[in-house]
mmCIF file of C-alpha atoms and ligand atoms in Angstrom:
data_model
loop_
_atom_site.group_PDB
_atom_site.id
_atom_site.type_symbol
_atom_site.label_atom_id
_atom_site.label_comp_id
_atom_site.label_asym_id
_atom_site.label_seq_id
_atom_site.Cartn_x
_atom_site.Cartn_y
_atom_site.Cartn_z
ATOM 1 C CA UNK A 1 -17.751 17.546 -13.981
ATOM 2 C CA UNK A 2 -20.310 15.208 -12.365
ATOM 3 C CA UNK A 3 -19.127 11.143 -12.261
ATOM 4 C CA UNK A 4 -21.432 8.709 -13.145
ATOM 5 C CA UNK A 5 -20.425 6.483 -10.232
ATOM 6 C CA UNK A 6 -18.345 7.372 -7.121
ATOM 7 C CA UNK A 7 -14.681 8.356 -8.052
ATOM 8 C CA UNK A 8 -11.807 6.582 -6.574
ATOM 9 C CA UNK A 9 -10.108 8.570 -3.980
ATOM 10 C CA UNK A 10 -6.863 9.792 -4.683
ATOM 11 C CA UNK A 11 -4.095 8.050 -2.283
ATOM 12 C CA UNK A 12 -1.287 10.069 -0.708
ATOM 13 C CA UNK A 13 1.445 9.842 2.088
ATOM 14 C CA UNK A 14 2.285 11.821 4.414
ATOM 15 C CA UNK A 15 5.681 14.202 3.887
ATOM 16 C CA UNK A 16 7.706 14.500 7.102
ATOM 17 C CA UNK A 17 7.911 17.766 8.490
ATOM 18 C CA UNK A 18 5.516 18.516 6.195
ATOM 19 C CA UNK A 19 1.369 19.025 6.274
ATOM 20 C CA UNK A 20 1.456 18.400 2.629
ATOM 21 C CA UNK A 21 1.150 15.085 1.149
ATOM 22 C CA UNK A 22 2.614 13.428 -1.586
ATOM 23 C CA UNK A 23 -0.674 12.058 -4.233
ATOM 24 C CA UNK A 24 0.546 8.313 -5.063
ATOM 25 C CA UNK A 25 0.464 8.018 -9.207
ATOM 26 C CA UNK A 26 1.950 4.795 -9.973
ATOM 27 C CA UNK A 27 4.020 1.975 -8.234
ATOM 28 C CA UNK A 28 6.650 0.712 -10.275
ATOM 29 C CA UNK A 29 8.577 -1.978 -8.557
ATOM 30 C CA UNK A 30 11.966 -3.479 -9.220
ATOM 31 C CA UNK A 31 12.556 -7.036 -9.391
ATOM 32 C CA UNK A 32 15.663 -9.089 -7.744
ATOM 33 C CA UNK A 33 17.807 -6.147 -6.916
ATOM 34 C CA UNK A 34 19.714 -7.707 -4.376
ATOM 35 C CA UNK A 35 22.349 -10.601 -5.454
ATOM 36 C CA UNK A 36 21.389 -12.491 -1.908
ATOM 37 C CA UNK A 37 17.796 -12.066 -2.486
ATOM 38 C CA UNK A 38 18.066 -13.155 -6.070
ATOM 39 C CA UNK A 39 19.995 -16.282 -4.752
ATOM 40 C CA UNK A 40 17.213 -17.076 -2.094
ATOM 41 C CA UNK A 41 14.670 -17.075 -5.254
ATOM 42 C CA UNK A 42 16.809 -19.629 -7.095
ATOM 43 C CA UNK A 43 17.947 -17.158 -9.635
ATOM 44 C CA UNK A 44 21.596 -16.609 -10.546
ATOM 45 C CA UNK A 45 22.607 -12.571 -9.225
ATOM 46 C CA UNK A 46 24.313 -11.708 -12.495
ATOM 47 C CA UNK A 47 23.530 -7.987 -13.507
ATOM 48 C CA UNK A 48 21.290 -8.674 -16.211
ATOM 49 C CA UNK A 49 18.665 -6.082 -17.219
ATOM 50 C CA UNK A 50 16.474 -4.625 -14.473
ATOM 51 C CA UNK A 51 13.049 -5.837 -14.951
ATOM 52 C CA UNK A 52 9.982 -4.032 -13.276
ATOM 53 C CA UNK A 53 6.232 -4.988 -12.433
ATOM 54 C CA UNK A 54 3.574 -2.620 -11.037
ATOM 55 C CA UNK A 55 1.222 -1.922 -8.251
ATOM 56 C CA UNK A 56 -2.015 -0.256 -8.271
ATOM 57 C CA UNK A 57 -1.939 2.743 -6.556
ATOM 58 C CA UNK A 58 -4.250 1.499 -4.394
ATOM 59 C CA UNK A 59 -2.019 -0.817 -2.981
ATOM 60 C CA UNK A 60 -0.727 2.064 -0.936
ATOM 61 C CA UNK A 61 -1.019 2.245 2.533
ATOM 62 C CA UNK A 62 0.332 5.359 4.874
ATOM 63 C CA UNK A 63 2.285 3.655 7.625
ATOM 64 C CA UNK A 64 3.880 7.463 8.626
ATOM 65 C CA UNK A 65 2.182 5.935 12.079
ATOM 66 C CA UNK A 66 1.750 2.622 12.979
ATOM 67 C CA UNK A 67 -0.770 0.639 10.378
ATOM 68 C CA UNK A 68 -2.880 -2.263 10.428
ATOM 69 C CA UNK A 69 -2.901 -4.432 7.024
ATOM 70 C CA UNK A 70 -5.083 -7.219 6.424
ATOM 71 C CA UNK A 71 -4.180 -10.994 5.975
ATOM 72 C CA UNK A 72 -5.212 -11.099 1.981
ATOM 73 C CA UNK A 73 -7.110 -13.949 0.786
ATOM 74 C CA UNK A 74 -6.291 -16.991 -0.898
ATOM 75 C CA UNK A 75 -2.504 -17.380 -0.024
ATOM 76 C CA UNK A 76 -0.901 -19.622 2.748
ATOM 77 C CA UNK A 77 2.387 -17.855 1.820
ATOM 78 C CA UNK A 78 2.266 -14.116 2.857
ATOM 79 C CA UNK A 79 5.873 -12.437 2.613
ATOM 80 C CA UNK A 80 7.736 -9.272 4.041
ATOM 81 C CA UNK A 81 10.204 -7.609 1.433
ATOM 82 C CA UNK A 82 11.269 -4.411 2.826
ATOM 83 C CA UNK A 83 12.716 -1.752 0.176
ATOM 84 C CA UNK A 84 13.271 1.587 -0.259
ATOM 85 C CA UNK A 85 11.533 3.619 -1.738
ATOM 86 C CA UNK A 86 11.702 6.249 -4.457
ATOM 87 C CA UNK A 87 9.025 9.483 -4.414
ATOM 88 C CA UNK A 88 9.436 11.071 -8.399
ATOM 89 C CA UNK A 89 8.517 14.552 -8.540
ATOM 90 C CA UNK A 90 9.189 15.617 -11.886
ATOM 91 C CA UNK A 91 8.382 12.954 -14.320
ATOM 92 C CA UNK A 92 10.466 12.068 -17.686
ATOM 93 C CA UNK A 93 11.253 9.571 -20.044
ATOM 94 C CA UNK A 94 14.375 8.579 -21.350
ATOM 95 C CA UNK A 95 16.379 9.947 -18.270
ATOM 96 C CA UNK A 96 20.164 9.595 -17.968
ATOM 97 C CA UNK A 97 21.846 8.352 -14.725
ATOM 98 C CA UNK A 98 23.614 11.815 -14.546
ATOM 99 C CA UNK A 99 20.278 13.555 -14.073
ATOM 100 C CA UNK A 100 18.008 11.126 -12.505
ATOM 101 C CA UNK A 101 18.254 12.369 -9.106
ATOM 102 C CA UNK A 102 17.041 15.388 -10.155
ATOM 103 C CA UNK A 103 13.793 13.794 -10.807
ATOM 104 C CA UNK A 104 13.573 12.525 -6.855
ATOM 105 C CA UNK A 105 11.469 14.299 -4.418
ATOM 106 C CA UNK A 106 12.457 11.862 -1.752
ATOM 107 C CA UNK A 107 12.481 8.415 -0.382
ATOM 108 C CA UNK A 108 10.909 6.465 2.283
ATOM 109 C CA UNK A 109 10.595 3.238 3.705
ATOM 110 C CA UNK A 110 8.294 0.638 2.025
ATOM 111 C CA UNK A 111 6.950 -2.694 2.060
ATOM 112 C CA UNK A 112 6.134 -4.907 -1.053
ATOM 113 C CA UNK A 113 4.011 -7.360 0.595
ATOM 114 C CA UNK A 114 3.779 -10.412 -1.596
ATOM 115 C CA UNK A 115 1.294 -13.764 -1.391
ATOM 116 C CA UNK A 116 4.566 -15.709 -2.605
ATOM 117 C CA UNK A 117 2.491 -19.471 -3.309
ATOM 118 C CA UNK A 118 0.545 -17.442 -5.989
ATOM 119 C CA UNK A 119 3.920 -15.156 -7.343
ATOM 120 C CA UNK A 120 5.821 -18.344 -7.476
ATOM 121 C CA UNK A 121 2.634 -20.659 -9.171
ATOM 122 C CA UNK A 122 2.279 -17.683 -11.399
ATOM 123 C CA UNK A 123 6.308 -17.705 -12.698
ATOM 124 C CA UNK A 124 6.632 -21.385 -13.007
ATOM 125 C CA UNK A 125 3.439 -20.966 -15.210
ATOM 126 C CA UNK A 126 4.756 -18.292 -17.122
ATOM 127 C CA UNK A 127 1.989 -16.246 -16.056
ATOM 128 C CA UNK A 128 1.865 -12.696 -14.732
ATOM 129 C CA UNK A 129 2.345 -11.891 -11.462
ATOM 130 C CA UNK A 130 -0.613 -9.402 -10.493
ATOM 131 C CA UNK A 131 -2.512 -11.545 -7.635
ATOM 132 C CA UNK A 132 0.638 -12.558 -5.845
ATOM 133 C CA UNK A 133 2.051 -8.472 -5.759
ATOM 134 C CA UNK A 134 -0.609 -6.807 -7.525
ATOM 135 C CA UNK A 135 -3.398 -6.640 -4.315
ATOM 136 C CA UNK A 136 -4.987 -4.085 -2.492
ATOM 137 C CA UNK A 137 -2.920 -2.765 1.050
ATOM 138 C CA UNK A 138 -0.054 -4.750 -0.369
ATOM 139 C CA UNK A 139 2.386 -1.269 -0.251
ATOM 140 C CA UNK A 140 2.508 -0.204 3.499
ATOM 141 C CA UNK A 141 4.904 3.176 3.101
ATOM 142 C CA UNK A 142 6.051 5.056 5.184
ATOM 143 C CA UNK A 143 6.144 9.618 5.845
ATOM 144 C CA UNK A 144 8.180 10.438 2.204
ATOM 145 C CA UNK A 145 11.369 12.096 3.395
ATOM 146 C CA UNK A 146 12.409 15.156 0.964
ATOM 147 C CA UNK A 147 15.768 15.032 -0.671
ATOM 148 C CA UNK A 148 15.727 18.692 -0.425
ATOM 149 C CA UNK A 149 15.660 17.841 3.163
ATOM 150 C CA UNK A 150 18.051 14.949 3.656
ATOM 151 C CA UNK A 151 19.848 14.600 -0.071
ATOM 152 C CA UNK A 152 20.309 11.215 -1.636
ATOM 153 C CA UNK A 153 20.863 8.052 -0.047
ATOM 154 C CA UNK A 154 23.975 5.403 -1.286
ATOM 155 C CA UNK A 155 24.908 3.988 2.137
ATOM 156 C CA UNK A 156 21.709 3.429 4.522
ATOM 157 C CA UNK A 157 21.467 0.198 6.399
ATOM 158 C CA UNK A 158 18.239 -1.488 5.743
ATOM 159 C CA UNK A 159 16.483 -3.831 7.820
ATOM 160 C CA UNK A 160 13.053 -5.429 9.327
ATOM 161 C CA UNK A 161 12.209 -7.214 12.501
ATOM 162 C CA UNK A 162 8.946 -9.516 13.120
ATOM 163 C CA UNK A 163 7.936 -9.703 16.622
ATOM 164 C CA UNK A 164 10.928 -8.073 17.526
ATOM 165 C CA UNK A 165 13.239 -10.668 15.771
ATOM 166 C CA UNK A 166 15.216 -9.925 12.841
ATOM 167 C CA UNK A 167 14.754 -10.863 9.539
ATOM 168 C CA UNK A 168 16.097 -8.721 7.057
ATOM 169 C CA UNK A 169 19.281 -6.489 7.368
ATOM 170 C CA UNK A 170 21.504 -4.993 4.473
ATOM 171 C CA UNK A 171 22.671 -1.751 3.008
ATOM 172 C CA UNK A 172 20.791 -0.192 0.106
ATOM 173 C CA UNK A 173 24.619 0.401 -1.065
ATOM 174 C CA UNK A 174 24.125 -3.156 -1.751
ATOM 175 C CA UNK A 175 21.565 -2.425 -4.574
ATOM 176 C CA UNK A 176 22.319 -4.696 -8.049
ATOM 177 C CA UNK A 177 20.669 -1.563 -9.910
ATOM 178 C CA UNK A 178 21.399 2.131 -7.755
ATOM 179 C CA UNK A 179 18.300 4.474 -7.446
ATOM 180 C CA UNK A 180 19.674 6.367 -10.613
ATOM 181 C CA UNK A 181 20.267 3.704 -12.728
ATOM 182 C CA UNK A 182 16.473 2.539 -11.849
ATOM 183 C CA UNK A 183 15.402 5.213 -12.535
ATOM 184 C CA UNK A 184 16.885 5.796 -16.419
ATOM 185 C CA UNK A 185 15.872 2.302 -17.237
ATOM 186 C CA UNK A 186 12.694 2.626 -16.121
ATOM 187 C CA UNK A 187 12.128 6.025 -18.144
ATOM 188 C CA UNK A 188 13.597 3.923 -21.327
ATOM 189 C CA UNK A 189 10.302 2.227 -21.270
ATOM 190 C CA UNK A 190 7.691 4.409 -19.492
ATOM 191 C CA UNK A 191 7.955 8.272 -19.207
ATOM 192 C CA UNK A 192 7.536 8.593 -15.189
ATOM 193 C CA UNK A 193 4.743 11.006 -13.957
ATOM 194 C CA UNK A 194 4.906 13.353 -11.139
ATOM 195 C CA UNK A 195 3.393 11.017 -7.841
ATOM 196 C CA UNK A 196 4.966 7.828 -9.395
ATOM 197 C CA UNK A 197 6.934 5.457 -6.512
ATOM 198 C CA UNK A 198 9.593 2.846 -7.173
ATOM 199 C CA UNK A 199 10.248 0.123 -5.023
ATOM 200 C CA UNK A 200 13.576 -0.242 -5.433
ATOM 201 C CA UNK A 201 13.850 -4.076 -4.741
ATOM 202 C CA UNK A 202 14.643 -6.235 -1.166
ATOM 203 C CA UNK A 203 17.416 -7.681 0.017
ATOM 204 C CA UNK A 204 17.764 -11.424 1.257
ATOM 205 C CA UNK A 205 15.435 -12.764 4.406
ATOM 206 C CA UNK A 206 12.247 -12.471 2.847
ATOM 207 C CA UNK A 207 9.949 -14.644 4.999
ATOM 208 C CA UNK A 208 6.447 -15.247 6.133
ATOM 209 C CA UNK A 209 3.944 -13.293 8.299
ATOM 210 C CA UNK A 210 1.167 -14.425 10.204
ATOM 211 C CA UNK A 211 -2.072 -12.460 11.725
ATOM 212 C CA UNK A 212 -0.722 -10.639 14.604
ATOM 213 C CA UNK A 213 2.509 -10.488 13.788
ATOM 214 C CA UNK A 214 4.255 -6.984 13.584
ATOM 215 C CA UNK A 215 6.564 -5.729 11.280
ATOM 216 C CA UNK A 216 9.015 -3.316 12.280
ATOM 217 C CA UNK A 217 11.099 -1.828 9.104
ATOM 218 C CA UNK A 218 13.837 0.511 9.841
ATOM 219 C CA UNK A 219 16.338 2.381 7.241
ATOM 220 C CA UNK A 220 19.301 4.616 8.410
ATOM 221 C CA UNK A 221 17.962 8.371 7.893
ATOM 222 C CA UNK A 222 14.336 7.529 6.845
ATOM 223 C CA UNK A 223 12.769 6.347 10.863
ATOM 224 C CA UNK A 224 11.140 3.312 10.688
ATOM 225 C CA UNK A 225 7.866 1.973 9.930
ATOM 226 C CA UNK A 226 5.421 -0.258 11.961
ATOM 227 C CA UNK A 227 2.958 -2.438 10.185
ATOM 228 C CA UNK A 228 0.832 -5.186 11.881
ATOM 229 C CA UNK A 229 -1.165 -7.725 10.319
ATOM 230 C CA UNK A 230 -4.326 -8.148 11.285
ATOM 231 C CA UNK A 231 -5.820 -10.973 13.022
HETATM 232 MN MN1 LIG B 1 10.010 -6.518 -3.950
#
């Protein structure tokens, strides 16, 4: 087959202990998953629903070593939200909890950087969210660790430091919606693909970052990630 113009390249992360790498489908991220970070929003933490929005794949960055992410344009606003992250290798749709794990390949740690003026201009307009998640090098991840490796997470403590200071720290046992239960409500509305990644949401501290400033995002069994932000 010969494209008319160039093709995109396909992204992909790096697997640890692996030279293979994982091709990045989709990112499916989910929204307010932590009750403190749902408070810190101005929304009431009651388990209502799981709701999801998306990011291009080429939002992805590989931060497996330390990366360098540009400031993005027009924001005055630009926010850390560390999360976990869920690698699907078998896709699906309609998945129970009972067997969602099965559809893991592993999990990593992940950043859904967000230009939170335009998010938050966007959802008191009722307007979608795309330019304030949506934008490219705005999912800094970091080497996929393989369940078949490591198993499944439920207890990991989850945190980020700026500069060295902390911002963020929680458990991912603290998750509104568990990796599982993402998972089958997700699948009740799109069947998941092989490559697909869900963010699975961040907990309370989300703040801003300024060029320079480096991120430092660490989650019990899953290393840490380094991401700087350009001057
Ligand atoms: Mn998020």
């Amino acid at each position: 087959m010969t494209y008319a113009i160039p093709a995109p390249a396909q992204r992909s992360l790096s697997i640890a202990g692996s030279a293979e790498r994982f091709p990045v489908n989709r990112i499916f991220c989910v929204g307010r998953n932590y009750a403190a970070h749902a408070r810190e929003m101005g929304r009431d933490p009651d388990r209502e629903a799981p709701f999801f929005f998306m990011k291009p794949a080429q939002a992805a960055v590989d931060a497996s070593t330390p990366a360098t992410i540009p400031y993005p344009p027009r924001t005055r606003n630009f926010h850390h939200e560390i999360e976990l992250v869920v690698a699907i290798g078998t896709g699906g749709a309609d998945i129970s909890v009972e067997s969602a794990l099965a559809h893991v390949y592993g999990y990593a740690i992940g950043l859904d950087m967000t230009r939170r003026d335009l998010q938050l201009d966007a959802r008191d307009k009722g307007r979608p969210w795309e330019f304030g998640k949506a934008f490219a090098a705005s999912a800094p991840v970091g080497a996929i660790h393989r369940a078949a490796d490591i198993g499944h997470l439920e207890h990991a403590a989850i945190a980020l430091t700026v500069n060295g200071q902390p911002r963020q720290a929680s458990d991912i046992d603290k998750l509104i919606w568990s990796v599982a239960e993402s998972i089958a409500q997700l699948s009740m509305y799109e069947a998941l693909e092989p490559g697909d990644l869900i963010m699975t949401g961040t907990p309370e501290g989300v703040n801003a970052v300024l060029p320079g400033d480096v991120m430092l995002g660490t989650i019990a069994g899953l290393g840490q990630i380094e991401v700087r932000v350009a001057n």
